[in-house]
XYZ file of C-alpha atoms in Angstrom:
312
model
C -51.959 -25.656 29.396
C -51.666 -29.341 30.229
C -51.343 -30.072 33.906
C -48.037 -31.932 33.573
C -46.372 -28.895 31.920
C -47.671 -26.629 34.641
C -46.313 -29.002 37.239
C -42.899 -29.018 35.553
C -42.771 -25.224 35.437
C -43.746 -25.061 39.082
C -41.041 -27.579 39.984
C -38.322 -25.656 38.102
C -39.526 -22.414 39.622
C -39.153 -23.844 43.103
C -35.652 -25.098 42.258
C -34.634 -21.673 40.936
C -35.928 -19.904 44.016
C -34.173 -22.362 46.298
C -30.946 -21.926 44.343
C -31.138 -18.145 44.676
C -31.772 -18.403 48.410
C -28.827 -20.765 48.916
C -26.588 -18.531 46.792
C -27.669 -15.494 48.756
C -26.975 -17.211 52.073
C -23.621 -18.427 50.794
C -22.635 -14.919 49.701
C -23.709 -13.532 53.066
C -21.662 -16.177 54.856
C -18.611 -15.529 52.645
C -18.887 -11.769 53.134
C -19.146 -12.244 56.892
C -16.142 -14.583 56.864
C -14.103 -12.196 54.712
C -14.896 -9.325 57.104
C -13.665 -11.344 60.079
C -10.538 -12.329 58.187
C -9.862 -8.707 57.222
C -10.277 -7.748 60.884
C -7.787 -10.446 61.864
C -5.299 -9.103 59.311
C -5.530 -5.678 60.962
C -4.884 -7.360 64.303
C -1.767 -8.945 62.823
C -0.489 -5.556 61.617
C -1.009 -4.077 65.092
C 0.748 -7.041 66.690
C 3.791 -6.706 64.411
C 3.979 -2.954 64.964
C 3.756 -3.351 68.739
C 6.376 -6.096 68.888
C 8.733 -3.835 66.930
C 8.168 -1.086 69.513
C 8.701 -3.220 72.615
C 11.597 -5.317 71.257
C 14.611 -3.362 72.515
C 18.260 -3.973 73.346
C 19.672 -2.692 76.630
C 22.421 -0.063 76.645
C 25.275 0.930 78.914
C 26.605 4.490 78.605
C 29.728 5.984 80.190
C 30.346 9.718 79.968
C 33.376 11.777 81.055
C 33.551 15.588 81.016
C 36.936 17.313 81.146
C 36.999 20.156 83.693
C 40.686 20.989 83.420
C 41.787 24.566 82.784
C 43.127 23.592 79.362
C 39.529 23.095 78.176
C 39.062 26.856 78.279
C 41.343 27.136 75.252
C 40.279 23.868 73.578
C 37.351 25.564 71.825
C 34.967 22.751 72.747
C 31.518 23.433 74.166
C 30.491 21.857 77.433
C 27.552 19.407 77.284
C 24.114 20.614 78.367
C 21.742 18.677 80.547
C 19.333 18.524 77.602
C 21.927 16.472 75.697
C 22.201 13.911 78.479
C 18.445 13.745 79.044
C 17.907 12.504 75.479
C 20.156 9.565 76.354
C 18.399 8.927 79.666
C 14.981 9.077 78.027
C 15.939 6.327 75.603
C 17.577 4.344 78.411
C 14.250 4.582 80.242
C 12.733 2.595 77.376
C 15.520 0.092 76.736
C 16.789 -0.286 80.282
C 20.476 -0.242 81.161
C 23.141 1.653 83.082
C 24.456 5.202 82.893
C 27.551 6.625 84.569
C 29.221 10.039 84.452
C 32.334 11.583 85.955
C 34.513 14.646 85.703
C 38.047 14.476 84.308
C 40.174 16.481 86.700
C 43.571 16.395 88.441
C 42.538 13.090 90.051
C 39.923 11.223 88.011
C 40.094 7.939 89.901
C 36.899 8.579 91.857
C 33.538 6.785 92.117
C 31.182 7.410 89.204
C 27.764 9.000 89.442
C 25.529 6.122 88.346
C 21.939 5.405 87.402
C 20.436 1.977 86.723
C 17.167 1.755 84.802
C 15.221 -1.508 84.699
C 14.661 -3.213 81.331
C 11.105 -3.715 80.076
C 9.506 -7.176 80.017
C 10.874 -9.074 77.056
C 8.806 -10.585 74.303
C 8.705 -14.329 74.948
C 9.919 -16.740 72.305
C 6.531 -18.453 72.529
C 4.605 -15.350 71.457
C 7.110 -14.581 68.707
C 6.890 -18.141 67.425
C 3.089 -18.131 67.418
C 2.994 -14.820 65.581
C 5.486 -16.057 62.988
C 3.465 -19.231 62.486
C 0.382 -17.133 61.687
C 2.202 -15.309 58.910
C 0.843 -16.031 55.425
C 0.782 -14.537 51.943
C -1.779 -11.937 53.047
C 0.369 -10.713 55.948
C 3.637 -10.364 54.063
C 4.589 -6.864 52.987
C 6.563 -8.188 50.035
C 3.342 -9.342 48.387
C 3.816 -7.347 45.205
C 3.221 -8.405 41.610
C 5.303 -11.501 42.090
C 3.377 -14.552 40.912
C 2.873 -17.169 43.603
C 2.297 -20.904 43.104
C -1.306 -22.023 43.415
C -2.188 -23.631 46.717
C -4.759 -26.190 47.760
C -7.960 -24.160 48.361
C -9.012 -26.450 51.216
C -5.635 -25.930 52.917
C -5.930 -22.150 52.406
C -9.420 -22.183 53.932
C -8.134 -24.181 56.908
C -5.259 -21.761 57.447
C -7.574 -18.757 57.314
C -9.870 -20.307 59.894
C -6.920 -20.996 62.184
C -5.677 -17.438 61.652
C -9.029 -15.949 62.688
C -9.227 -18.165 65.772
C -5.706 -17.606 67.101
C -4.935 -13.988 66.197
C -7.134 -12.300 68.873
C -5.439 -14.242 71.693
C -1.933 -13.442 70.442
C -2.778 -9.746 70.104
C -4.270 -9.683 73.603
C -1.003 -10.987 75.076
C 1.071 -8.507 73.069
C -1.140 -5.612 74.202
C -0.577 -6.665 77.808
C 3.186 -6.616 77.220
C 2.902 -3.139 75.712
C 1.066 -1.980 78.832
C 3.856 -3.359 81.036
C 6.424 -1.712 78.732
C 4.820 1.721 79.237
C 4.515 1.215 83.007
C 8.222 0.339 83.206
C 9.056 3.446 81.151
C 7.109 5.674 83.560
C 8.915 4.191 86.576
C 12.291 4.762 84.925
C 11.350 8.337 84.022
C 10.627 8.977 87.695
C 14.135 7.719 88.551
C 15.619 10.040 85.911
C 13.750 12.986 87.398
C 15.211 12.220 90.843
C 18.680 11.876 89.291
C 18.656 15.282 87.579
C 19.847 17.443 90.527
C 23.003 15.318 90.880
C 23.489 15.375 87.111
C 23.208 19.172 86.976
C 25.765 19.502 89.737
C 28.384 17.442 87.901
C 27.718 19.166 84.559
C 27.975 22.638 86.097
C 31.449 22.113 87.544
C 33.840 24.924 86.459
C 36.753 24.189 84.151
C 39.396 24.969 86.730
C 41.228 21.700 87.472
C 44.995 22.279 87.497
C 45.858 19.050 85.666
C 44.164 16.442 83.460
C 44.028 12.792 84.517
C 42.482 11.074 81.499
C 43.970 7.603 81.964
C 42.226 7.115 85.298
C 38.971 8.095 83.640
C 39.547 5.490 80.922
C 40.254 2.863 83.596
C 36.940 3.706 85.270
C 35.181 3.481 81.917
C 36.595 0.009 81.300
C 35.558 -1.179 84.763
C 32.028 0.181 84.383
C 31.425 -1.028 80.841
C 32.749 -4.531 81.489
C 31.118 -5.347 84.791
C 29.448 -8.807 84.895
C 25.913 -8.640 83.590
C 23.361 -9.832 86.137
C 20.414 -9.258 83.808
C 18.602 -12.060 82.009
C 19.356 -10.150 78.828
C 22.846 -10.824 77.529
C 22.615 -8.361 74.655
C 23.821 -5.045 76.056
C 25.394 -2.396 73.851
C 28.090 -0.248 75.435
C 29.072 3.327 74.646
C 31.674 5.772 75.941
C 31.531 9.547 75.440
C 34.613 11.653 76.253
C 34.388 15.438 76.099
C 38.048 16.343 76.493
C 41.114 17.837 74.837
C 42.889 14.512 75.381
C 45.905 16.042 77.129
C 46.926 13.638 79.908
C 49.117 15.665 82.286
C 49.333 13.662 85.517
C 52.676 12.043 86.403
C 53.845 9.549 85.506
C 52.608 10.386 82.017
C 53.870 7.071 80.649
C 52.247 4.923 83.321
C 50.891 1.448 82.630
C 47.334 2.653 83.015
C 45.067 1.613 80.178
C 44.964 3.694 77.034
C 42.580 1.286 75.349
C 38.815 1.490 75.766
C 37.494 -2.054 75.788
C 34.377 -1.683 73.637
C 33.686 -1.445 69.909
C 35.582 1.473 68.387
C 32.380 2.595 66.637
C 30.865 3.156 70.081
C 33.638 5.431 71.399
C 32.798 9.116 70.973
C 35.270 11.971 71.331
C 34.033 15.561 71.420
C 37.027 17.776 70.705
C 37.073 20.857 68.507
C 40.825 21.503 68.689
C 43.551 20.340 66.341
C 45.256 18.233 69.035
C 43.453 15.215 70.531
C 46.269 14.052 72.797
C 46.229 10.400 73.839
C 43.121 9.793 71.731
C 45.379 9.827 68.669
C 46.118 6.172 69.572
C 42.529 5.277 70.531
C 40.083 4.505 67.668
C 36.934 6.611 67.986
C 34.216 8.663 66.332
C 35.094 12.347 66.558
C 32.687 15.271 66.850
C 33.218 19.020 66.878
C 30.449 19.694 69.417
C 28.225 17.786 71.888
C 24.929 18.176 69.971
C 25.807 16.016 66.932
C 27.592 13.503 69.153
C 24.527 12.905 71.302
C 22.268 12.781 68.280
C 24.311 9.951 66.756
C 24.595 8.248 70.149
C 20.815 8.164 70.644
C 20.338 6.870 67.107
C 22.749 3.967 67.705
C 21.191 3.188 71.079
C 17.785 2.827 69.457
C 18.865 0.356 66.780
C 17.059 -2.977 66.827
C 19.560 -5.176 65.029
C 21.453 -7.758 67.048
C 24.556 -7.087 64.955
C 24.994 -3.876 66.941
C 25.206 -5.816 70.188
C 28.401 -5.000 72.005
C 31.346 -7.298 71.606
C 34.292 -6.642 73.925
């Protein structure tokens, strides 16, 4: 074979080998980059899930239990401490205020109260940075819908930025989650110390001679509309009345309030009888027994939407 042909073959052979090496290195680099990007996507999912968990709205809950003798014939079960503890457990996560009293011959008495601190809130800065990192790969609605083609260089730039920033954002969110759980534990300790007083008020016999419901409603309005000293303005308010609704204290037609100053959807009446007394003129949700009432209450307290925020 002539030398020049051999030289040409050798030259092309070297080029082919070099091309294969470069291609192999490029594939290795791309695979490594894709792995890091996939890892960053998992970080994003964790961050979104955690922010959903720790983004809560505070709650205020008032509860009144009728201990008048007429409740013995009202065919309505008394609440159990287990019912109330489901509320206090959720309040331990969201933060807020709880108050309870007995409806008796004279209901205008100080409430038994518990204040639970709210968890640290998710800063607007972290939320903004997380939203800015959102892309087509992070969106759940990425179905079969055809998307417009994008500049590949811009996509590559965005992916690089995503991989660089995501670990830092997740680290900050994990720290907030840790603080959230620590706050929950502290609140749970307060609930545990509160339980003896709660049991005492729930175990009162139904032997009051008369029923003073209007004074109880006045106390509810005072409690639920106290000025909010918290940084959080969004506080939902609920009132739970377990009563036959028969106001019997003179003067029966007094100017005391018969309106509960919160959203009507957040007023709960537990009354299994056919007569609900003064609650016939008060909008409310009605329940036959405490169990379903507290189940719905806890569900509403745990809602995330701002539209459920209390409006007086």
